[in-house]
Coordinates of C-alpha atoms in Angstrom, one line a residue:
M1 CA 0.0 0.0 -0.1
S2 CA 1.2 3.5 -0.7
K3 CA 0.6 6.6 1.2
S4 CA 0.5 10.1 -0.6
N5 CA 1.7 13.4 0.6
F6 CA -0.6 16.3 -0.3
S7 CA 0.4 20.0 -0.5
R8 CA -1.7 23.1 0.0
R9 CA -3.5 24.6 -2.9
G10 CA -4.5 21.3 -4.2
V11 CA -1.1 20.2 -5.9
L12 CA -0.8 16.4 -5.4
K13 CA 2.9 15.3 -4.8
T14 CA 4.3 11.8 -5.4
G15 CA 3.7 9.5 -2.6
A16 CA 6.2 7.9 -0.3
A17 CA 5.6 4.2 0.4
F18 CA 4.7 2.6 3.6
G19 CA 3.9 -0.9 4.4
G20 CA 1.6 -3.0 6.6
A21 CA -2.0 -2.6 7.8
L22 CA -3.4 0.7 8.6
A23 CA -2.8 1.3 12.3
A24 CA -5.5 2.8 14.5
P25 CA -5.8 6.5 13.5
T26 CA -4.4 9.2 15.5
F27 CA -5.4 12.8 14.8
F28 CA -4.3 16.2 15.7
T29 CA -6.3 17.5 18.5
S30 CA -6.4 21.0 20.1
A31 CA -6.6 20.7 23.9
A32 CA -7.6 24.4 24.2
N33 CA -10.3 24.1 21.7
A34 CA -11.3 20.5 22.1
F35 CA -11.8 19.4 18.6
T36 CA -9.6 18.0 15.7
N37 CA -7.5 20.3 13.6
A38 CA -8.7 23.6 15.1
P39 CA -7.6 26.2 12.6
G40 CA -5.3 29.2 13.3
A41 CA -6.1 32.8 13.0
S42 CA -5.3 33.3 9.2
A43 CA -6.3 30.2 7.3
V44 CA -8.4 27.0 7.4
T45 CA -7.7 23.9 5.4
L46 CA -10.3 21.7 3.6
G47 CA -9.7 18.3 2.2
F48 CA -10.9 17.5 -1.3
N49 CA -11.0 13.7 -1.8
V50 CA -12.0 12.7 -5.4
P51 CA -11.3 10.0 -7.9
Q52 CA -8.5 11.3 -10.1
S53 CA -8.2 7.6 -11.6
G54 CA -10.5 4.7 -11.9
A55 CA -13.9 4.2 -13.3
Y56 CA -15.4 7.4 -11.9
A57 CA -12.3 9.7 -12.8
D58 CA -14.4 11.9 -15.2
E59 CA -16.8 12.8 -12.3
G60 CA -13.8 13.3 -10.0
A61 CA -12.1 15.9 -12.3
D62 CA -15.3 17.9 -12.5
E63 CA -15.7 17.7 -8.8
L64 CA -12.2 19.2 -8.3
R65 CA -12.9 21.9 -10.7
A66 CA -16.1 22.8 -8.6
Y67 CA -14.3 22.7 -5.4
E68 CA -11.5 25.0 -6.7
L69 CA -14.3 27.4 -7.8
A70 CA -16.1 27.2 -4.5
V71 CA -12.7 28.2 -2.7
K72 CA -12.3 31.2 -5.0
H73 CA -15.9 32.4 -4.3
L74 CA -15.4 31.8 -0.5
N75 CA -12.2 33.9 -0.7
G76 CA -13.9 36.7 -2.6
E77 CA -12.5 36.0 -6.0
G78 CA -14.6 35.8 -9.1
D79 CA -18.2 36.7 -9.4
G80 CA -19.4 34.9 -6.3
G81 CA -21.4 32.3 -8.0
M82 CA -24.1 31.0 -5.9
L83 CA -23.2 33.1 -2.9
N84 CA -25.4 35.7 -4.7
T85 CA -28.5 33.5 -4.7
F86 CA -28.1 31.4 -1.5
S87 CA -30.9 32.1 0.8
S88 CA -28.5 32.3 3.7
K89 CA -26.5 35.5 3.5
V90 CA -23.7 35.1 6.1
L91 CA -20.9 34.3 3.6
D92 CA -19.3 37.5 2.3
G93 CA -16.2 36.5 0.5
T94 CA -13.9 36.8 3.4
G95 CA -13.3 33.1 3.8
I96 CA -14.8 31.2 6.8
L97 CA -14.9 33.1 10.1
G98 CA -12.4 35.6 8.6
R99 CA -9.8 32.9 7.7
K100 CA -8.6 32.3 4.1
V101 CA -9.7 28.9 2.7
E102 CA -6.9 26.7 1.6
Y103 CA -7.2 23.2 0.4
V104 CA -5.4 19.8 -0.2
T105 CA -6.4 17.1 -2.5
G106 CA -6.4 13.2 -2.7
D107 CA -7.0 10.6 -5.3
T108 CA -9.7 8.1 -4.0
Q109 CA -8.8 5.9 -7.0
T110 CA -12.6 4.8 -6.7
K111 CA -11.3 2.4 -4.0
S112 CA -12.5 2.4 -0.5
D113 CA -9.0 1.6 1.1
A114 CA -7.2 4.3 -1.1
A115 CA -9.8 6.8 -0.2
R116 CA -9.5 6.2 3.5
A117 CA -5.7 6.4 3.2
S118 CA -5.9 9.8 1.3
A119 CA -8.5 11.2 3.7
R120 CA -6.4 10.1 6.7
S121 CA -3.3 11.7 5.3
M122 CA -5.1 15.1 4.7
I123 CA -6.3 14.9 8.3
E124 CA -3.1 13.8 9.9
Q125 CA -0.4 15.5 7.8
D126 CA -2.2 18.6 6.5
G127 CA -4.6 19.5 9.2
A128 CA -7.8 19.2 7.2
I129 CA -10.7 20.1 9.3
M130 CA -13.4 18.9 6.7
I131 CA -13.3 16.2 4.0
T132 CA -15.5 16.2 1.0
G133 CA -15.8 14.5 -2.4
G134 CA -16.0 11.1 -3.9
S135 CA -18.1 9.5 -6.7
S136 CA -18.5 6.1 -5.2
S137 CA -20.8 5.1 -2.4
G138 CA -18.3 2.4 -1.2
V139 CA -15.7 5.2 -0.9
A140 CA -18.4 7.6 0.7
V141 CA -19.3 4.9 3.4
A142 CA -15.5 4.3 4.1
V143 CA -14.5 7.9 4.4
Q144 CA -17.5 8.8 6.4
G145 CA -16.7 6.2 8.9
L146 CA -13.1 7.5 9.0
C147 CA -14.3 10.9 9.6
Q148 CA -16.6 10.1 12.3
E149 CA -13.6 8.3 14.1
A150 CA -11.3 11.3 13.5
G151 CA -13.8 14.0 14.6
V152 CA -13.9 15.9 11.3
I153 CA -17.0 16.7 9.2
F154 CA -17.6 14.6 6.0
M155 CA -19.6 16.4 3.4
S156 CA -20.1 13.6 0.8
G157 CA -19.8 14.2 -3.0
L158 CA -21.5 12.1 -5.5
T159 CA -22.9 9.0 -3.4
H160 CA -26.2 7.6 -4.5
S161 CA -26.4 4.3 -2.3
N162 CA -29.3 4.3 0.1
D163 CA -26.8 3.1 2.8
T164 CA -24.8 6.4 3.0
T165 CA -27.7 8.0 4.9
G166 CA -29.3 4.5 5.9
K167 CA -27.7 1.8 7.7
D168 CA -24.1 3.5 7.4
K169 CA -25.2 6.9 8.4
K170 CA -22.9 8.9 10.7
A171 CA -23.4 12.0 12.9
N172 CA -20.4 13.7 11.3
G173 CA -21.5 13.0 7.7
F174 CA -23.9 14.8 5.4
R175 CA -25.3 14.2 2.0
H176 CA -26.6 16.7 -0.4
F177 CA -26.9 14.2 -3.3
F178 CA -30.2 12.3 -3.8
N179 CA -30.2 8.4 -3.4
A180 CA -31.4 5.3 -5.1
Y181 CA -34.8 5.3 -3.5
M182 CA -35.5 8.8 -4.8
S183 CA -34.3 8.0 -8.3
A184 CA -36.7 5.0 -8.3
A185 CA -39.7 7.0 -6.8
A186 CA -39.1 9.7 -9.6
L187 CA -38.6 7.3 -12.5
A188 CA -41.6 4.8 -11.9
P189 CA -44.4 7.1 -12.9
V190 CA -42.5 8.2 -16.2
L191 CA -41.7 4.5 -17.0
S192 CA -45.3 3.5 -16.5
A193 CA -46.5 6.4 -18.8
N194 CA -44.1 5.6 -21.5
Y195 CA -43.7 1.8 -21.4
G196 CA -46.8 0.6 -19.7
N197 CA -47.2 -1.8 -16.6
D198 CA -46.5 -5.1 -18.4
R199 CA -42.6 -5.3 -18.8
N200 CA -40.0 -8.1 -18.2
A201 CA -36.9 -6.4 -16.9
Y202 CA -33.3 -7.7 -16.7
H203 CA -30.8 -6.0 -14.3
L204 CA -27.1 -5.5 -14.7
T205 CA -25.8 -4.2 -11.5
A206 CA -22.4 -2.8 -10.2
D207 CA -21.4 -5.2 -7.5
Y208 CA -21.0 -2.9 -4.4
T209 CA -23.2 -0.9 -2.2
W210 CA -24.6 1.6 -4.7
G211 CA -25.4 -1.0 -7.3
W212 CA -27.2 -3.2 -4.6
T213 CA -29.4 -0.4 -3.3
Q214 CA -30.1 1.0 -6.8
E215 CA -31.2 -2.5 -8.0
E216 CA -33.3 -3.0 -4.9
S217 CA -35.0 0.4 -5.3
I218 CA -35.9 0.4 -9.0
A219 CA -36.9 -3.3 -8.9
A220 CA -39.2 -2.6 -6.0
A221 CA -40.6 0.5 -7.9
T222 CA -41.1 -1.3 -11.3
E223 CA -42.6 -4.3 -9.6
S224 CA -45.1 -2.3 -8.0
L225 CA -46.2 -1.1 -11.4
G226 CA -46.6 -4.7 -12.5
W227 CA -43.2 -5.3 -14.2
N228 CA -41.7 -8.7 -13.8
T229 CA -38.1 -9.0 -12.8
V230 CA -36.5 -11.6 -15.0
N231 CA -33.0 -11.7 -13.6
K232 CA -30.5 -9.7 -11.5
V233 CA -26.9 -10.1 -12.4
R234 CA -23.9 -8.4 -10.6
T235 CA -20.9 -7.0 -12.5
P236 CA -17.5 -6.0 -11.2
L237 CA -16.7 -2.3 -11.0
G238 CA -14.5 -1.2 -13.7
A239 CA -15.2 -4.4 -15.8
G240 CA -14.7 -2.7 -19.2
D241 CA -16.0 -5.5 -21.3
F242 CA -19.5 -6.5 -20.5
S243 CA -20.3 -8.8 -23.5
Q244 CA -20.4 -11.8 -21.3
Y245 CA -23.1 -10.1 -19.1
I246 CA -25.1 -8.8 -22.2
T247 CA -25.3 -12.1 -24.2
P248 CA -27.6 -14.0 -21.9
I249 CA -30.1 -11.2 -22.1
L250 CA -30.8 -12.2 -25.8
N251 CA -32.5 -15.4 -24.8
S252 CA -33.9 -14.3 -21.4
G253 CA -37.3 -13.3 -22.5
A254 CA -36.6 -9.8 -21.1
D255 CA -37.8 -6.8 -23.0
T256 CA -36.2 -4.1 -20.8
L257 CA -32.6 -3.7 -19.7
I258 CA -32.0 -1.8 -16.5
L259 CA -28.4 -0.7 -16.3
N260 CA -27.5 -0.1 -12.6
H261 CA -24.2 1.2 -13.7
Y262 CA -22.4 4.6 -13.4
G263 CA -19.5 6.4 -14.9
R264 CA -17.4 4.7 -17.4
D265 CA -19.0 1.4 -16.6
M266 CA -22.4 2.7 -17.8
V267 CA -20.9 4.2 -20.9
N268 CA -19.3 0.8 -21.8
S269 CA -22.2 -1.3 -20.9
L270 CA -24.7 0.9 -22.7
T271 CA -22.5 1.1 -25.8
Q272 CA -22.0 -2.5 -25.9
A273 CA -25.7 -3.3 -25.4
V274 CA -26.6 -1.1 -28.4
Q275 CA -23.7 -2.8 -30.4
F276 CA -25.5 -6.1 -29.7
G277 CA -28.6 -4.9 -31.1
L278 CA -30.8 -4.9 -28.1
R279 CA -32.5 -1.6 -29.1
D280 CA -33.4 -2.9 -32.4
R281 CA -35.0 -6.0 -31.0
Q282 CA -38.8 -6.8 -30.5
V283 CA -39.5 -9.0 -27.6
N284 CA -43.0 -10.0 -26.3
G285 CA -44.5 -7.8 -29.0
K286 CA -42.8 -4.7 -27.6
D287 CA -39.7 -2.7 -28.6
F288 CA -36.7 -3.5 -26.5
Q289 CA -36.0 -0.6 -24.0
I290 CA -33.0 0.4 -21.9
V291 CA -33.3 2.3 -18.5
V292 CA -30.3 4.0 -16.9
P293 CA -31.6 4.9 -13.3
L294 CA -28.8 7.4 -12.5
Y295 CA -27.7 9.6 -15.4
S296 CA -25.2 12.3 -15.8
R297 CA -24.2 14.7 -18.6
L298 CA -20.6 13.3 -18.4
M299 CA -22.0 9.8 -19.0
A300 CA -24.3 10.9 -21.9
Q301 CA -21.2 12.6 -23.4
G302 CA -19.2 9.4 -23.2
A303 CA -21.9 7.3 -24.7
G304 CA -22.9 9.6 -27.5
E305 CA -25.8 8.7 -29.7
N306 CA -26.5 5.6 -27.6
V307 CA -28.3 7.6 -25.0
K308 CA -31.0 9.0 -27.3
G309 CA -34.5 8.2 -25.9
I310 CA -33.2 6.6 -22.8
F311 CA -34.7 7.6 -19.4
G312 CA -33.0 8.1 -16.2
S313 CA -32.8 10.5 -13.2
T314 CA -30.3 13.2 -12.2
N315 CA -29.7 15.3 -9.1
W316 CA -29.3 18.5 -11.2
H317 CA -28.9 19.7 -14.7
W318 CA -27.1 22.7 -16.2
S319 CA -30.0 23.5 -18.5
L320 CA -32.3 24.5 -15.5
Q321 CA -33.3 28.1 -15.9
D322 CA -33.6 29.2 -12.1
E323 CA -31.5 32.0 -11.0
A324 CA -29.1 29.9 -8.9
S325 CA -28.5 27.2 -11.5
Q326 CA -27.7 29.8 -14.1
A327 CA -25.4 31.7 -11.7
F328 CA -23.4 28.5 -11.2
V329 CA -23.3 27.6 -14.9
R330 CA -22.2 31.0 -15.7
S331 CA -19.3 31.0 -13.1
F332 CA -18.2 27.5 -14.0
G333 CA -18.4 28.3 -17.8
Q334 CA -16.4 31.3 -17.4
E335 CA -13.7 29.5 -15.4
Y336 CA -13.5 26.3 -17.5
G337 CA -15.2 26.8 -20.8
F338 CA -17.9 24.3 -20.6
P339 CA -21.0 23.6 -18.4
P340 CA -20.7 21.8 -15.1
S341 CA -21.9 18.2 -14.4
Q342 CA -24.3 17.2 -11.5
A343 CA -21.1 15.9 -9.7
A344 CA -19.6 19.5 -9.9
H345 CA -22.9 21.0 -8.8
T346 CA -23.3 18.8 -5.6
C347 CA -19.8 19.2 -4.5
Y348 CA -19.8 23.1 -5.0
V349 CA -22.9 23.2 -2.9
Q350 CA -21.5 21.0 -0.2
A351 CA -18.4 23.3 0.1
L352 CA -20.7 26.3 0.6
L353 CA -23.1 24.5 2.9
Y354 CA -20.1 23.7 5.3
A355 CA -18.8 27.1 5.1
D356 CA -22.3 28.6 5.8
A357 CA -22.8 26.3 8.8
V358 CA -19.4 27.3 10.4
Q359 CA -20.3 30.9 9.7
R360 CA -23.8 30.6 11.2
A361 CA -22.5 28.6 14.2
G362 CA -19.6 31.0 14.7
D363 CA -17.5 28.0 15.5
F364 CA -15.4 25.3 13.5
N365 CA -16.2 22.6 16.3
P366 CA -17.7 19.8 14.3
C367 CA -20.6 19.5 16.9
A368 CA -21.5 23.2 16.3
V369 CA -21.5 22.4 12.6
V370 CA -23.7 19.4 13.0
E371 CA -26.2 21.6 14.9
A372 CA -26.1 24.2 12.4
L373 CA -26.8 21.8 9.5
E374 CA -29.5 19.7 11.2
G375 CA -32.9 20.6 10.1
F376 CA -31.4 23.5 8.0
E377 CA -33.8 24.7 5.3
F378 CA -32.4 26.7 2.4
D379 CA -33.0 27.7 -1.1
G380 CA -31.1 29.4 -4.0
M381 CA -28.7 26.5 -4.6
G382 CA -30.2 25.1 -7.8
N383 CA -32.6 22.5 -6.4
G384 CA -35.4 24.6 -5.1
P385 CA -36.3 24.5 -1.5
T386 CA -34.2 21.9 0.4
L387 CA -34.1 20.4 3.9
Y388 CA -31.1 18.8 5.5
R389 CA -33.1 16.3 7.7
A390 CA -31.9 15.9 11.3
D391 CA -32.8 12.3 11.4
D392 CA -30.2 11.0 8.9
H393 CA -28.4 13.9 7.4
Q394 CA -30.1 13.5 4.0
C395 CA -31.1 16.4 1.9
F396 CA -34.6 16.3 0.6
K397 CA -35.4 18.4 -2.7
D398 CA -36.9 18.0 -6.2
V399 CA -35.6 15.1 -8.4
L400 CA -35.2 15.3 -12.2
V401 CA -36.2 12.8 -14.7
V402 CA -34.4 13.1 -17.9
K403 CA -34.1 11.6 -21.3
G404 CA -31.4 11.4 -24.0
K405 CA -32.1 14.0 -26.6
D406 CA -32.9 13.0 -30.1
N407 CA -31.5 16.1 -31.7
P408 CA -28.9 17.7 -29.4
S409 CA -27.8 21.1 -30.5
N410 CA -24.2 20.7 -29.2
Q411 CA -21.9 18.2 -27.5
F412 CA -23.1 19.3 -24.1
D413 CA -26.9 19.5 -24.8
L414 CA -27.5 15.6 -24.6
L415 CA -30.2 15.4 -21.8
E416 CA -33.5 16.9 -21.6
V417 CA -35.5 17.3 -18.4
V418 CA -38.9 15.6 -18.9
D419 CA -40.2 15.8 -15.3
V420 CA -39.3 17.6 -12.0
T421 CA -40.5 15.3 -9.3
P422 CA -41.4 17.3 -6.2
A423 CA -39.6 16.7 -3.0
E424 CA -42.6 15.3 -1.3
Q425 CA -43.0 12.5 -3.8
V426 CA -39.4 11.2 -3.0
T427 CA -39.6 11.6 0.8
Y428 CA -39.6 8.6 3.0
A429 CA -39.9 7.9 6.7
P430 CA -36.5 7.7 8.4
D431 CA -37.1 4.2 9.4
H432 CA -38.0 3.0 5.9
P433 CA -36.9 -0.6 5.4
M434 CA -34.5 0.2 2.8
F435 CA -32.7 2.6 5.2
A436 CA -33.0 0.5 8.3
G437 CA -30.1 -0.5 10.6
G438 CA -27.4 1.5 12.0
E439 CA -27.6 4.6 14.3
L440 CA -26.7 8.1 13.4
G441 CA -25.1 8.4 16.8
T442 CA -23.7 11.6 18.2
C443 CA -21.2 14.1 16.8
N444 CA -17.4 13.5 17.6
P445 CA -15.4 16.6 17.9
G446 CA -12.2 14.4 18.1
A447 CA -11.4 15.5 21.6

């Protein structure tokens, strides 16, 4: 195993190797302030832990762009972006509690062990007071657990598994992104209206926590419509070649393929499914259909024409016309020359929400931040009125159902929003069976 050293301002240095299993973590603690990595008077360090390699690296690159933009806005650089539209008005471009925001970065490699190692290094070696990022729910669950132990706040990035704020929820962890249950609840009515209630579905599913809960959620939702589930097949993350998993579909009697895949895996599996001629088939007297429950603009870009007409859900899309979304799209576009992805959006928002919570609390102590975020209602961040529920630290907001455009106007204009599902339609009880098990616990300041 290797451990990386990270420098301020987000420049990744080459790692120095160390051997053996990870020892029990030890973290910097301030006796005077009684919490981990209390900042000095002039600066505060945040840790951005994103996949810079692996199956979700495209999302990771966009996440890092968004974090760097958020830091600029927090420090009073640029046009301020969503600071101008955020319903809370305590952030004024002077950093966080008067301290300049600095940052360090890590590469999760889309692997839980690597993500924990990089987060641990940022906390222990660089004094990061908050960790955020990731595009894998396996990574999110692992890093969230580490941050709970360390006594720092974890503001998750792109994590869609029900477990992140379900059985694996932690008091020090918060999720802005939506989850698998919400995707299924939003998609089911649209699938019913377009494909009817008599379908035979075959699932290909990423074999880790996100895939499992996405499969469970969408299967339950479609079966409630009357659909029959023909088979559920697990595929390894980063498989690349999915032909051995697609071939059996041809003789299965299925007329619908549900791809519980994300990132490059979705690009590859969808492309190969189309190459196998699935979309040209008729089965059971119906045109064969493909559904991608969790979509992104980056995935659509990778899959190209293969996404045309395919339904899915997304947390946010750059084409939204509300003032907040357009402010973010404008800032991001001016900085990087193209529109942001949903991964970029949720990470930018999480960085601002953390800063805002500290500012409102008047304290960097993680327990003060937890108190400020629990039950926090806000608007002006691109998703409409949003609640950070105290019971599980999950955000509840509107969910978008999208479809691949038949005639895109440019390389970014690939998805169209076909339905905005109101928050109340995707809200569930904290003790819902899909989220059962595990306790939120109490905040840990690390003292």
